[in-house]
mmCIF file of C-alpha atoms in Angstrom:
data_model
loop_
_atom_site.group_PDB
_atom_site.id
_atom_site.type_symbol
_atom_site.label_atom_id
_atom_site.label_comp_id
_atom_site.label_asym_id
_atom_site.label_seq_id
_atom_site.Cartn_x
_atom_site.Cartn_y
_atom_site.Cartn_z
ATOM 1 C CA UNK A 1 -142.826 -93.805 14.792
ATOM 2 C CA UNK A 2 -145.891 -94.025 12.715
ATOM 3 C CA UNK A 3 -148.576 -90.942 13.560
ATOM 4 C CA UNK A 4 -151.770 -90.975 15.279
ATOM 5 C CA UNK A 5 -154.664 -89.432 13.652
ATOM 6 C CA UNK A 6 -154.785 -86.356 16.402
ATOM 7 C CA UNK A 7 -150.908 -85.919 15.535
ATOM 8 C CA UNK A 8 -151.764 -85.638 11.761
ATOM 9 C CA UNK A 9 -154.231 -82.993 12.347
ATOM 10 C CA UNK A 10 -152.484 -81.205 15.089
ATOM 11 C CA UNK A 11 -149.244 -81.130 12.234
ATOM 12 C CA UNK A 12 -152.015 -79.019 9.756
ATOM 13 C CA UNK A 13 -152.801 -76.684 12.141
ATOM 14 C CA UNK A 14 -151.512 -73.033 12.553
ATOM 15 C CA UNK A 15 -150.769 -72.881 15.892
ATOM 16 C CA UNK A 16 -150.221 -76.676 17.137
ATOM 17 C CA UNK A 17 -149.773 -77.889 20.535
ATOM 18 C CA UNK A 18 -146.912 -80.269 19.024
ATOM 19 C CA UNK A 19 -144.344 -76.969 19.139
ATOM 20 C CA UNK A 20 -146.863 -73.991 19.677
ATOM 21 C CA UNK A 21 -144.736 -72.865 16.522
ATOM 22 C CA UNK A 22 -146.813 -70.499 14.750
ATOM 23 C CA UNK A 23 -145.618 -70.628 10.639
ATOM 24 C CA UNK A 24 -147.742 -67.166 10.267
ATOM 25 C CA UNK A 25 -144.680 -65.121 12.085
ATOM 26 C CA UNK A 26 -144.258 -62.612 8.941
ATOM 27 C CA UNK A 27 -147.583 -62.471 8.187
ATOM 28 C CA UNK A 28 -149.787 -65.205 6.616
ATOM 29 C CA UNK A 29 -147.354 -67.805 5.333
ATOM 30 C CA UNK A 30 -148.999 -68.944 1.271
ATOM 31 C CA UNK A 31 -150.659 -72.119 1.536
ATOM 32 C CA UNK A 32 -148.461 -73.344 -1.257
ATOM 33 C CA UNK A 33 -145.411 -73.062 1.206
ATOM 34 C CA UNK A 34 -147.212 -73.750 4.169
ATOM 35 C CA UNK A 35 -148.011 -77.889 2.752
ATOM 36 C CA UNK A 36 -144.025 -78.375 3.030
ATOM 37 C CA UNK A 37 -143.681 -77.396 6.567
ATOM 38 C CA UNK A 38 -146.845 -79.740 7.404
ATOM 39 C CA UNK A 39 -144.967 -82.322 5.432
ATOM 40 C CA UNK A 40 -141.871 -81.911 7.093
ATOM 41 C CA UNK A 41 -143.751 -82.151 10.402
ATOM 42 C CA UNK A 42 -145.090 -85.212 9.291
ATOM 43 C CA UNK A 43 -141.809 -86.718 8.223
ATOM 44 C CA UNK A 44 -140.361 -85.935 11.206
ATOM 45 C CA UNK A 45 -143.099 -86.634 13.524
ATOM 46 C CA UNK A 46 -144.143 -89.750 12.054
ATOM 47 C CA UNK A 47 -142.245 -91.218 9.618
ATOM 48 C CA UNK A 48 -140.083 -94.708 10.998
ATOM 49 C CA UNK A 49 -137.309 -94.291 8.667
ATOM 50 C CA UNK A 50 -135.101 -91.888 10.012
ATOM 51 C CA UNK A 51 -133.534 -93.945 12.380
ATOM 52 C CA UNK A 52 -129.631 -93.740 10.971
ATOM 53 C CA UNK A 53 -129.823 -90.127 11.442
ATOM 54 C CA UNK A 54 -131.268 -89.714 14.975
ATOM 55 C CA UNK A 55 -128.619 -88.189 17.206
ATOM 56 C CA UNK A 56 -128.819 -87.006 21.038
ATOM 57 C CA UNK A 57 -129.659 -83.873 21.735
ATOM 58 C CA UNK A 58 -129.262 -81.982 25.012
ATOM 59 C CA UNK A 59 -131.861 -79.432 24.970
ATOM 60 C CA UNK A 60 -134.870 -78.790 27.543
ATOM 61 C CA UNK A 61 -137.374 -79.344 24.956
ATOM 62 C CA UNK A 62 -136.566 -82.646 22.833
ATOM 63 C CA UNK A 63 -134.155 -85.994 23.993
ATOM 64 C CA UNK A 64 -132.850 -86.027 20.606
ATOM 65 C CA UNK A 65 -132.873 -84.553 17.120
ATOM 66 C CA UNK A 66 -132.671 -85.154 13.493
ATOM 67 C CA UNK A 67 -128.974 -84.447 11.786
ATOM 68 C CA UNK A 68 -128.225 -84.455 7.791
ATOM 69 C CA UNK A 69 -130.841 -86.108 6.730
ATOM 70 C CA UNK A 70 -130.232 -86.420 2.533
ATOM 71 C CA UNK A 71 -133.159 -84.642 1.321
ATOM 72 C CA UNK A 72 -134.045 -85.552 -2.289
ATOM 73 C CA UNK A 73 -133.042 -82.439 -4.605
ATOM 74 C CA UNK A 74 -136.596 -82.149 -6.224
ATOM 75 C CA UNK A 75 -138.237 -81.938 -2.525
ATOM 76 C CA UNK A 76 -135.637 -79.009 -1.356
ATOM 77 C CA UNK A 77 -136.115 -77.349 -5.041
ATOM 78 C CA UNK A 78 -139.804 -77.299 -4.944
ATOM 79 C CA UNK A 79 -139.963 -76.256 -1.186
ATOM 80 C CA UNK A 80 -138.095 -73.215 -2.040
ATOM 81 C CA UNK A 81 -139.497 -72.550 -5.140
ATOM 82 C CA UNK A 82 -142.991 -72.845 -3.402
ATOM 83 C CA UNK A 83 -141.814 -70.162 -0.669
ATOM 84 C CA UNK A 84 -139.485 -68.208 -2.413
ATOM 85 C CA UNK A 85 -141.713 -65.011 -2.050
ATOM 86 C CA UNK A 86 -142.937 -65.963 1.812
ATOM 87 C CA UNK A 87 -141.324 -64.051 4.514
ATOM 88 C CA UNK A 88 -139.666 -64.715 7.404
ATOM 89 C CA UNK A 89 -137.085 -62.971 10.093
ATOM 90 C CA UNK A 90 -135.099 -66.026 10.637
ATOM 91 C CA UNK A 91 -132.529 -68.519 9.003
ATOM 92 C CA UNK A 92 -132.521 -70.922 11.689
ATOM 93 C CA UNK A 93 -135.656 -71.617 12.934
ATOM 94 C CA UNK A 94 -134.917 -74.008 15.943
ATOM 95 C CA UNK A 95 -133.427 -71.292 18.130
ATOM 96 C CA UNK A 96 -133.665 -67.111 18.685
ATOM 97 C CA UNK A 97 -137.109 -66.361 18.944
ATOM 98 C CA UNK A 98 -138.973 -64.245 20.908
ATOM 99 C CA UNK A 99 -141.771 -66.449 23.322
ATOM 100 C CA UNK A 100 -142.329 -63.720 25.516
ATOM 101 C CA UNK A 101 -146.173 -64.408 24.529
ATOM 102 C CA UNK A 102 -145.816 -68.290 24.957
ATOM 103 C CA UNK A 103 -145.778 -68.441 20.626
ATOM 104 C CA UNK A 104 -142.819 -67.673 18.722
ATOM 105 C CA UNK A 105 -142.716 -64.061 17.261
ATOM 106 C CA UNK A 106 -139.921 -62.737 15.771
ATOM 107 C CA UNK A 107 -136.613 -61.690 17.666
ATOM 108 C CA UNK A 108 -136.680 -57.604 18.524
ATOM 109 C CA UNK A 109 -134.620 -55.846 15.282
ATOM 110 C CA UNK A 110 -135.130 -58.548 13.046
ATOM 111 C CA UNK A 111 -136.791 -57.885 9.840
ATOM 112 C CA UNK A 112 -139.144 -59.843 7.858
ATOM 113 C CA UNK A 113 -137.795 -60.430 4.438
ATOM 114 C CA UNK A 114 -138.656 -63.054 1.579
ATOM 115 C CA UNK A 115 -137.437 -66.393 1.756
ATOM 116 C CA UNK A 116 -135.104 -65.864 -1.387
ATOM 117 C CA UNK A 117 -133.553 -63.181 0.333
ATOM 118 C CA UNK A 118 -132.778 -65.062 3.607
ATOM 119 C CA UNK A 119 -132.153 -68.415 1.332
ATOM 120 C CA UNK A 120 -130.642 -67.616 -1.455
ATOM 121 C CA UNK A 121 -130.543 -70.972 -2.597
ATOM 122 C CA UNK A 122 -132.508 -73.932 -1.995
ATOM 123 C CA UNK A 123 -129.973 -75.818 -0.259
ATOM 124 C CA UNK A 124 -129.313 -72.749 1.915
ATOM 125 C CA UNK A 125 -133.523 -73.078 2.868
ATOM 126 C CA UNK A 126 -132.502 -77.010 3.451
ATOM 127 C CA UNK A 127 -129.604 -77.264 5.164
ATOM 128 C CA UNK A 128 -130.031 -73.746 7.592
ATOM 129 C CA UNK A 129 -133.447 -73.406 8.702
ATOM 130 C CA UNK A 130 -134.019 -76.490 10.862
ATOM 131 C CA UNK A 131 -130.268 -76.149 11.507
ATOM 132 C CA UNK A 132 -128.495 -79.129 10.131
ATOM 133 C CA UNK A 133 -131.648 -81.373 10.404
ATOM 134 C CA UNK A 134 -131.536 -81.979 6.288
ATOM 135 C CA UNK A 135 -128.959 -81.848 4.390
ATOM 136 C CA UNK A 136 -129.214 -80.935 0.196
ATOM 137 C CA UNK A 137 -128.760 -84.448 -1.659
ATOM 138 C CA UNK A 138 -127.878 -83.829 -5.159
ATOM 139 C CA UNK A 139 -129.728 -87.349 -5.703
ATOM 140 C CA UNK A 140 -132.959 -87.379 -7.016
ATOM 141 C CA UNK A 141 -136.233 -89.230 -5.900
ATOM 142 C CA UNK A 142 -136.777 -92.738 -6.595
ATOM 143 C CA UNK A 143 -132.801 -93.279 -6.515
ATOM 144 C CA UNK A 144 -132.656 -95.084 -2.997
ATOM 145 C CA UNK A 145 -130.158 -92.480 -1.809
ATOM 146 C CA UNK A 146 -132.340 -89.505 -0.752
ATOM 147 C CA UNK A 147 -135.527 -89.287 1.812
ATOM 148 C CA UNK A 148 -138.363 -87.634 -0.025
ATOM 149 C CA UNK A 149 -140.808 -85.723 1.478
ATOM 150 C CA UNK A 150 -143.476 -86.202 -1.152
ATOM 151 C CA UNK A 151 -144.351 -89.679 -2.503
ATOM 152 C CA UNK A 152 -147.784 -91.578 -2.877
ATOM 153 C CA UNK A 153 -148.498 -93.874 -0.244
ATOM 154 C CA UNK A 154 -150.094 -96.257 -2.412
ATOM 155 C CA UNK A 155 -147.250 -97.025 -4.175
ATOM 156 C CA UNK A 156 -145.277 -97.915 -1.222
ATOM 157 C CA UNK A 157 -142.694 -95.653 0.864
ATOM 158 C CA UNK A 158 -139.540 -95.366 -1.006
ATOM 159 C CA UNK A 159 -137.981 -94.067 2.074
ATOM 160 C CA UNK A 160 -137.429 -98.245 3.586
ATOM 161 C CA UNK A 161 -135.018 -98.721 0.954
ATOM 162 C CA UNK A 162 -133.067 -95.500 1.957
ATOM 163 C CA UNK A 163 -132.599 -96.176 5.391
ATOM 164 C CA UNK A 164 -131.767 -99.406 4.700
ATOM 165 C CA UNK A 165 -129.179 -97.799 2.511
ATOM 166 C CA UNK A 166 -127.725 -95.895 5.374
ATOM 167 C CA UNK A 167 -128.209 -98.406 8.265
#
């Protein structure tokens, strides 16, 4: 699906109406780590290529879900590098919270911790904390094989080519 201009700006926000997630759980989350998760919203939200990876999912809140999506190994690399020293109290962040308030908050006993402690490596921050939803390609971007995150519009969305690749 491609994204309406309100679904853009909702996906910048810190507490959207798209998941009422709020990123700012452990405190205010850098705004160097914060552009991936906007990003990643966007990807998911909006972008019309991740069609050979859509799977059903039986859940009250969503029809279906993202699974193992190959995620370029720059765009994992430079996500964790880029939140490395954020904190969280969660490795999966899809389930376990605490919405008593109607806004995730972290689950009672958890502690926050940095990301490098709770992802140890960036394929761990990948893989684990949209549970499954990406998976760590050792490909790089601009190979055809991966779905990057990060590329300039203008010079067209490498990301056809890759689900073309995995139709």
């Amino acid at each position: 699906a491609c994204c309406t201009a309100n679904t853009s700006l909702e996906a910048h926000k810190d507490q959207s109406y798209l998941y009422n997630f709020n990123w700012n759980h452990c405190g205010v989350m850098p705004p160097k780590c914060k552009r991936h998760f906007i990003q990643d919203t966007c990807l998911y939200e909006c972008s019309p290529n991740l069609g050979p990876w859509i799977q059903q999912a039986d859940s009250s809140w969503r029809k279906e879900r993202i699974l193992h999506v190959p995620l370029c190994r720059e765009d994992c690399e430079e996500w964790w590098q880029d939140c490395r020293d954020a904190l969280t109290c969660k490795e999966n962040w899809h389930k376990g919270w605490n919405w008593a308030t109607g806004t995730n908050r972290c689950p009672w006993g958890s502690e926050c911790r940095p990301f490098h402690r709770v992802f140890p490596r960036p394929q761990d921050l990948c893989e684990k904390i949209w549970s499954g939803s990406f998976s760590f390609s050792p490909e790089r971007r601009g190979s055809g094989r991966c779905i990057q995150m990060w590329f300039d519009p203008a010079r067209g969305n490498p990301n056809v080519a890759v689900a073309r690749h995995y139709a």
